[in-house]
Coordinates of C-alpha atoms and ligand atoms in Angstrom, one line a residue:
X1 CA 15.2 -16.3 8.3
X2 CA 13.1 -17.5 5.6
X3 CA 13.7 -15.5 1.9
X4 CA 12.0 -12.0 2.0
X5 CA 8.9 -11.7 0.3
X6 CA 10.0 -7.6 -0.6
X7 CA 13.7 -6.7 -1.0
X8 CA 14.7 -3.0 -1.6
X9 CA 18.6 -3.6 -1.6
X10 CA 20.8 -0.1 -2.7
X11 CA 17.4 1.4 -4.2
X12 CA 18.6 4.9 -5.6
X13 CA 15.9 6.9 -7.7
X14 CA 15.9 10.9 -9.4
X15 CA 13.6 12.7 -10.5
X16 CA 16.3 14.5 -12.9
X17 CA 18.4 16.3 -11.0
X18 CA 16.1 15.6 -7.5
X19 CA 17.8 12.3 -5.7
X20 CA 14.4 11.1 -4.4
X21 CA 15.5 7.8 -3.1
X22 CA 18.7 7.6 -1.2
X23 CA 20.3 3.8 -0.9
X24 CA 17.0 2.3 0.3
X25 CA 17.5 -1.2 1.8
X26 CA 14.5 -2.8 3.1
X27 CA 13.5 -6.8 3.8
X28 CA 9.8 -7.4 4.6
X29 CA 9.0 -11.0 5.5
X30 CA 6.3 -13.3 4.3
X31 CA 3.4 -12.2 6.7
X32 CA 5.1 -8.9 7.7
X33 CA 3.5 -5.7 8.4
X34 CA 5.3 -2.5 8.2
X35 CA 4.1 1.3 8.4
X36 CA 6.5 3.6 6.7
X37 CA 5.7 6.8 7.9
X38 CA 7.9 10.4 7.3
X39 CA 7.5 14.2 6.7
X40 CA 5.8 15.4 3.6
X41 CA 7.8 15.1 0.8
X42 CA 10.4 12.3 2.0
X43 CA 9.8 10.0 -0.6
X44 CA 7.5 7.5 0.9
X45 CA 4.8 7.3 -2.3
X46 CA 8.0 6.9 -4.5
X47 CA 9.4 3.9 -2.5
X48 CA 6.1 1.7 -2.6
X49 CA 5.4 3.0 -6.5
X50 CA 8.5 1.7 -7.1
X51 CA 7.6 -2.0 -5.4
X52 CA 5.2 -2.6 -8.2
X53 CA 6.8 -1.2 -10.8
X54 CA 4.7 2.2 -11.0
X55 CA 7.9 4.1 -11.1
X56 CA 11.2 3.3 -12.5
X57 CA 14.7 3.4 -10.3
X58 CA 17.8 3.5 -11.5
X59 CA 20.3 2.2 -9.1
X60 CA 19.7 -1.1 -6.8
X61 CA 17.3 -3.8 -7.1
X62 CA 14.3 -4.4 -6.0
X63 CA 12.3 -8.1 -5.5
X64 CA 9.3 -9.8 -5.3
X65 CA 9.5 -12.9 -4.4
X66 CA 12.8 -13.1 -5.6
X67 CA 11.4 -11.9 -8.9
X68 CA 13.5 -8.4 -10.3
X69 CA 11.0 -5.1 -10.5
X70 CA 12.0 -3.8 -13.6
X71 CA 9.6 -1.9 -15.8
X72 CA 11.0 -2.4 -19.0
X73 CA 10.4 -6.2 -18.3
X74 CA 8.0 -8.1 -19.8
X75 CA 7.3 -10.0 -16.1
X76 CA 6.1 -6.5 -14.6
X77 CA 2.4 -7.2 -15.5
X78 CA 2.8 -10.7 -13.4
X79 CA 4.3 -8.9 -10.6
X80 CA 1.9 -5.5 -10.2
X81 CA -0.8 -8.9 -10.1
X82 CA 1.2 -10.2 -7.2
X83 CA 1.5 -6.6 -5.4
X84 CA -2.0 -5.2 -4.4
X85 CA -2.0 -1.2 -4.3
X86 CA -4.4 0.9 -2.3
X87 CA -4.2 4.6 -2.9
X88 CA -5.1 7.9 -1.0
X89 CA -8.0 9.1 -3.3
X90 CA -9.2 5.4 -4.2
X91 CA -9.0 5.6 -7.9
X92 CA -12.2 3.4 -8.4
X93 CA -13.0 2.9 -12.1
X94 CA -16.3 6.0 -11.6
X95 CA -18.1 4.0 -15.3
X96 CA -18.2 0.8 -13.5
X97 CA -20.3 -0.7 -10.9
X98 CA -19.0 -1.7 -7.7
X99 CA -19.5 -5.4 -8.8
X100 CA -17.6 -4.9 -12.1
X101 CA -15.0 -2.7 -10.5
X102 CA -13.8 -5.8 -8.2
X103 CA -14.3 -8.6 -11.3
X104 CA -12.7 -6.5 -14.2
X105 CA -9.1 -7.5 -13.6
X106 CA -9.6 -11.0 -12.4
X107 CA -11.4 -11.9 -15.7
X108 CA -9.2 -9.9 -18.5
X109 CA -5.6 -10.0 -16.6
X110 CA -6.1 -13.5 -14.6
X111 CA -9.1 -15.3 -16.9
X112 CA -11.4 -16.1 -14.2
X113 CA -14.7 -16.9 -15.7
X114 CA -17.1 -14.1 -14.4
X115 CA -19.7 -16.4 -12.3
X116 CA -16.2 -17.1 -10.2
X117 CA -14.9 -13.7 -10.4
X118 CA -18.5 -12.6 -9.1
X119 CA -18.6 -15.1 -6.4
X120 CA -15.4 -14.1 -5.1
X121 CA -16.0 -10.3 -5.8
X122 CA -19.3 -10.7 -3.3
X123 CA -17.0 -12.7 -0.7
X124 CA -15.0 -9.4 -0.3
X125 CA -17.2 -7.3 -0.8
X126 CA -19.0 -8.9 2.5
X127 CA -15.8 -8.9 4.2
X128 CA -15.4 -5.4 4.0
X129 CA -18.9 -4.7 4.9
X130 CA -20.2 -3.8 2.0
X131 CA -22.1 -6.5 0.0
X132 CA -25.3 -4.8 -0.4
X133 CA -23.8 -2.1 -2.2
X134 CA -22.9 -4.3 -4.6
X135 CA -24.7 -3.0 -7.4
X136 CA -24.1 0.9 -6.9
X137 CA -21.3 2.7 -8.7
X138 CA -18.3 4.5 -6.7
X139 CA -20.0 7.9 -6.6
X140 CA -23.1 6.7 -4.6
X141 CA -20.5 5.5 -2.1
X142 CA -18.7 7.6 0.8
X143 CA -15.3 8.1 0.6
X144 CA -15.1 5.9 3.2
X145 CA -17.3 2.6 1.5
X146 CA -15.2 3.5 -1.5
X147 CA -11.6 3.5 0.3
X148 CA -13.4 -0.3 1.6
X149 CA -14.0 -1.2 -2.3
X150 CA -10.6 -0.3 -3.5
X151 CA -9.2 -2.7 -0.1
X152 CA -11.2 -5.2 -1.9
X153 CA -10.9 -4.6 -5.9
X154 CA -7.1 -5.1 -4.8
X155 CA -7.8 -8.4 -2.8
X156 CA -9.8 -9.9 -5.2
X157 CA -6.2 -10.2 -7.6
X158 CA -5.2 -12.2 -4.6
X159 CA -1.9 -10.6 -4.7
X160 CA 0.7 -12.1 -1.7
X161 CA 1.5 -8.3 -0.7
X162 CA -0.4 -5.6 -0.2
X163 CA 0.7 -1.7 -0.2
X164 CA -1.4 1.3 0.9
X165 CA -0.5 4.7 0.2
X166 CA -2.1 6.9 2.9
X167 CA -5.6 5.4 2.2
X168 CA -7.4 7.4 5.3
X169 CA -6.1 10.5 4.6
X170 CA -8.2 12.0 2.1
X171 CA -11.2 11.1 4.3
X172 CA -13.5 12.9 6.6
X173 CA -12.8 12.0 10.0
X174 CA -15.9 10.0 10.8
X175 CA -14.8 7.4 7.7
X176 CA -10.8 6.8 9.1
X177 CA -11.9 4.1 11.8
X178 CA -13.9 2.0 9.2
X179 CA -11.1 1.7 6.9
X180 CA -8.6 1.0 9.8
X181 CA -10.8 -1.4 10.8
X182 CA -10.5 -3.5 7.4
X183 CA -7.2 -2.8 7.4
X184 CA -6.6 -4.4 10.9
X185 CA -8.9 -7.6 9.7
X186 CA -6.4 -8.0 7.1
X187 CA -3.3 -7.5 9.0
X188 CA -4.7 -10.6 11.2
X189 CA -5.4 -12.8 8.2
X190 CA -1.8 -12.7 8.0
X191 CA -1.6 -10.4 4.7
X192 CA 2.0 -9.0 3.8
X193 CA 1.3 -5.1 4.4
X194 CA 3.7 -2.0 3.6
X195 CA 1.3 0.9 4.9
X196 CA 2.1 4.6 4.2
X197 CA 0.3 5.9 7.2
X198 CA 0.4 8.4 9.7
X199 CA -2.1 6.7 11.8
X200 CA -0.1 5.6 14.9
X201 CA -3.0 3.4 16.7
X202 CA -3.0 1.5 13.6
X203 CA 0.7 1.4 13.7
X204 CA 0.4 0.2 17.1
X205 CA -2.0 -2.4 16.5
X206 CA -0.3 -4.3 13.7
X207 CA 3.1 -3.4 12.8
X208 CA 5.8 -5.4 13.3
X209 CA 7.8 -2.3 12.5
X210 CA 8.1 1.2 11.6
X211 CA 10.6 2.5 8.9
X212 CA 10.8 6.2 9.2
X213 CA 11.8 8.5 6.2
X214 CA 13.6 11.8 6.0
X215 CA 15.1 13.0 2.8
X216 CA 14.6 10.2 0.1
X217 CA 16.2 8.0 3.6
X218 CA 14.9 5.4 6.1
X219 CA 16.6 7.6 9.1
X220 CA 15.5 5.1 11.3
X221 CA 13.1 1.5 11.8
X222 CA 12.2 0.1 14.7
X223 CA 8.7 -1.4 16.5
X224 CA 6.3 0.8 17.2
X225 CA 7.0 0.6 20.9
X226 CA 10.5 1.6 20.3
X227 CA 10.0 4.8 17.1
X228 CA 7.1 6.3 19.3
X229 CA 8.1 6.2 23.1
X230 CA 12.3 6.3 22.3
X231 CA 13.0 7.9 18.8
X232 CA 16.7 7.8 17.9
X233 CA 17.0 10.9 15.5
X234 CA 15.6 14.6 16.3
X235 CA 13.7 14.4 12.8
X236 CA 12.1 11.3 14.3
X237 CA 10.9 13.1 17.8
X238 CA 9.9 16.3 15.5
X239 CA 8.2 14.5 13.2
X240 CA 6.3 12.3 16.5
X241 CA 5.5 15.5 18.3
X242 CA 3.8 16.8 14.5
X243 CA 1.6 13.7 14.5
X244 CA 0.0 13.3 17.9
Ligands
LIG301 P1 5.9 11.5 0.1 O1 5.0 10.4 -0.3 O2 6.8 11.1 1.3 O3 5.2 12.8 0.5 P2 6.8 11.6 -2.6 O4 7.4 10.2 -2.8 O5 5.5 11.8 -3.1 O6 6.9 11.9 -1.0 O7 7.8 12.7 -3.2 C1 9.1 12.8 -2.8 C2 9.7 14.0 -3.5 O8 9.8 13.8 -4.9 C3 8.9 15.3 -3.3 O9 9.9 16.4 -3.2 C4 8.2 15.4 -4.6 O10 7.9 16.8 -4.9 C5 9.1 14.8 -5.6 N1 8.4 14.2 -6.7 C6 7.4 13.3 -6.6 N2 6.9 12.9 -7.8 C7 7.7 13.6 -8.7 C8 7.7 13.6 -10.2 N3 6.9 12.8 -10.9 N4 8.6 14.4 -10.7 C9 9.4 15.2 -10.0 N5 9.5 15.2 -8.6 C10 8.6 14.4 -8.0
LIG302 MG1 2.9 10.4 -0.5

């Protein structure tokens, strides 16, 4: 086994009083793709936050790349670079254009001099099908061209990992196959991908493996074939029958 990319090793987290994270031990290889999927509420969004440091935990430890996650460190900033995050509702920058949304990080965080940045800004922008939009800012977009920019603002930090947080679900239905689509041309570039999704045909595309979540808890992981035809736990079938 080569050394894992992402290790969650005895991850415990509260909110207060609320144990949100329950002994979370996960290994995701260079090259891996994994959907975590789960009832509302099961702690999914914390688990990735907590990969790049968007949320504190307080027992376990967490790696990337055999670096610790730790927020109080002064190492977090080179680690969120390394860890690309799409969310559900995008979270474009709505004052910048589409352009300057993709090149502002690369030039203040990783001092790319903008002709580069911009180069490599229109490369992904292309790959994600939306070049000539270029110059448009995120509210002349669809939700479903914007989810495509985020994909790309968060590629263009070349991070080695990338995590999405349910990033089809605030879209009209129409606009969910477009950002699969990107999503799958990623997976088979050979991008590291944790994926909050509910989307099973994506999870049956690409994922190595599933990691199911009840209660702050992976309940249960296995590959797609396996969680979706032969779930081991009744909160597993439930949840299966809710989502077809
Ligand atoms: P999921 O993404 O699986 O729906 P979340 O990780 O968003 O679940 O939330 C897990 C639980 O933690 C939920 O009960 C939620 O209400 C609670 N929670 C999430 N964020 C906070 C917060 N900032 N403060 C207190 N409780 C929170
Ligand atoms: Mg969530």
């Amino acid at each position: 086994m080569e050394n894992p990319l992402i290790r969650l090793a005895g991850v415990n987290k509260w909110y207060s009083q609320f144990h949100v994270l329950r002994d979370i031990d996960l290994d995701v290889q260079p090259g891996e793709r994994i959907v975590v999927c789960g009832p509302s509420g099961s702690g999914k969004s914390t688990m990735i936050r907590c990969i790049n440091g968007l949320e504190a935990y307080e027992q376990g430890l967490i790696t990337v790349a055999g670096e610790p996650v730790a927020q109080d460190d002064d190492r977090i900033e080179a680690i969120r670079q390394r860890v690309g995050m799409v969310f559900q509702n995008f979270n474009l920058f709505p004052h910048l254009s589409i352009l300057d949304n993709l090149t502002l990080g690369p030039i203040k965080l990783r001092r790319v001099p903008r002709a580069a940045a911009e180069a490599r800004a229109m490369e992904l922008l292309e790959r994600v099908h939306i070049g000539h939009q270029a110059r448009k800012f995120p509210n002349q977009l669809s939700g479903g061209q914007q989810q495509r920019v985020a994909i790309a603002r968060a590629l263009a930090m070349e991070p080695q990992v990338m995590l999405f947080d349910e990033p089809t679900s605030a879209l009209d239905p129409e606009m969910v196959k477009e950002v699969l689509d990107v999503m799958i041309e990623l997976a088979g570039t050979g991008m590291t991908m944790i994926c909050v999704t509910h989307e099973m045909g994506f999870a049956r595309a690409v994922a190595d493996r599933v990691v199911f979540m009840a209660d702050g808890a992976i309940a249960e992981t296995g590959t797609p074939d396996s969680f979706f035809e032969a779930p081991r736990t009744e909160r597993a079938r439930q949840f299966i029958q809710q989502v077809i």
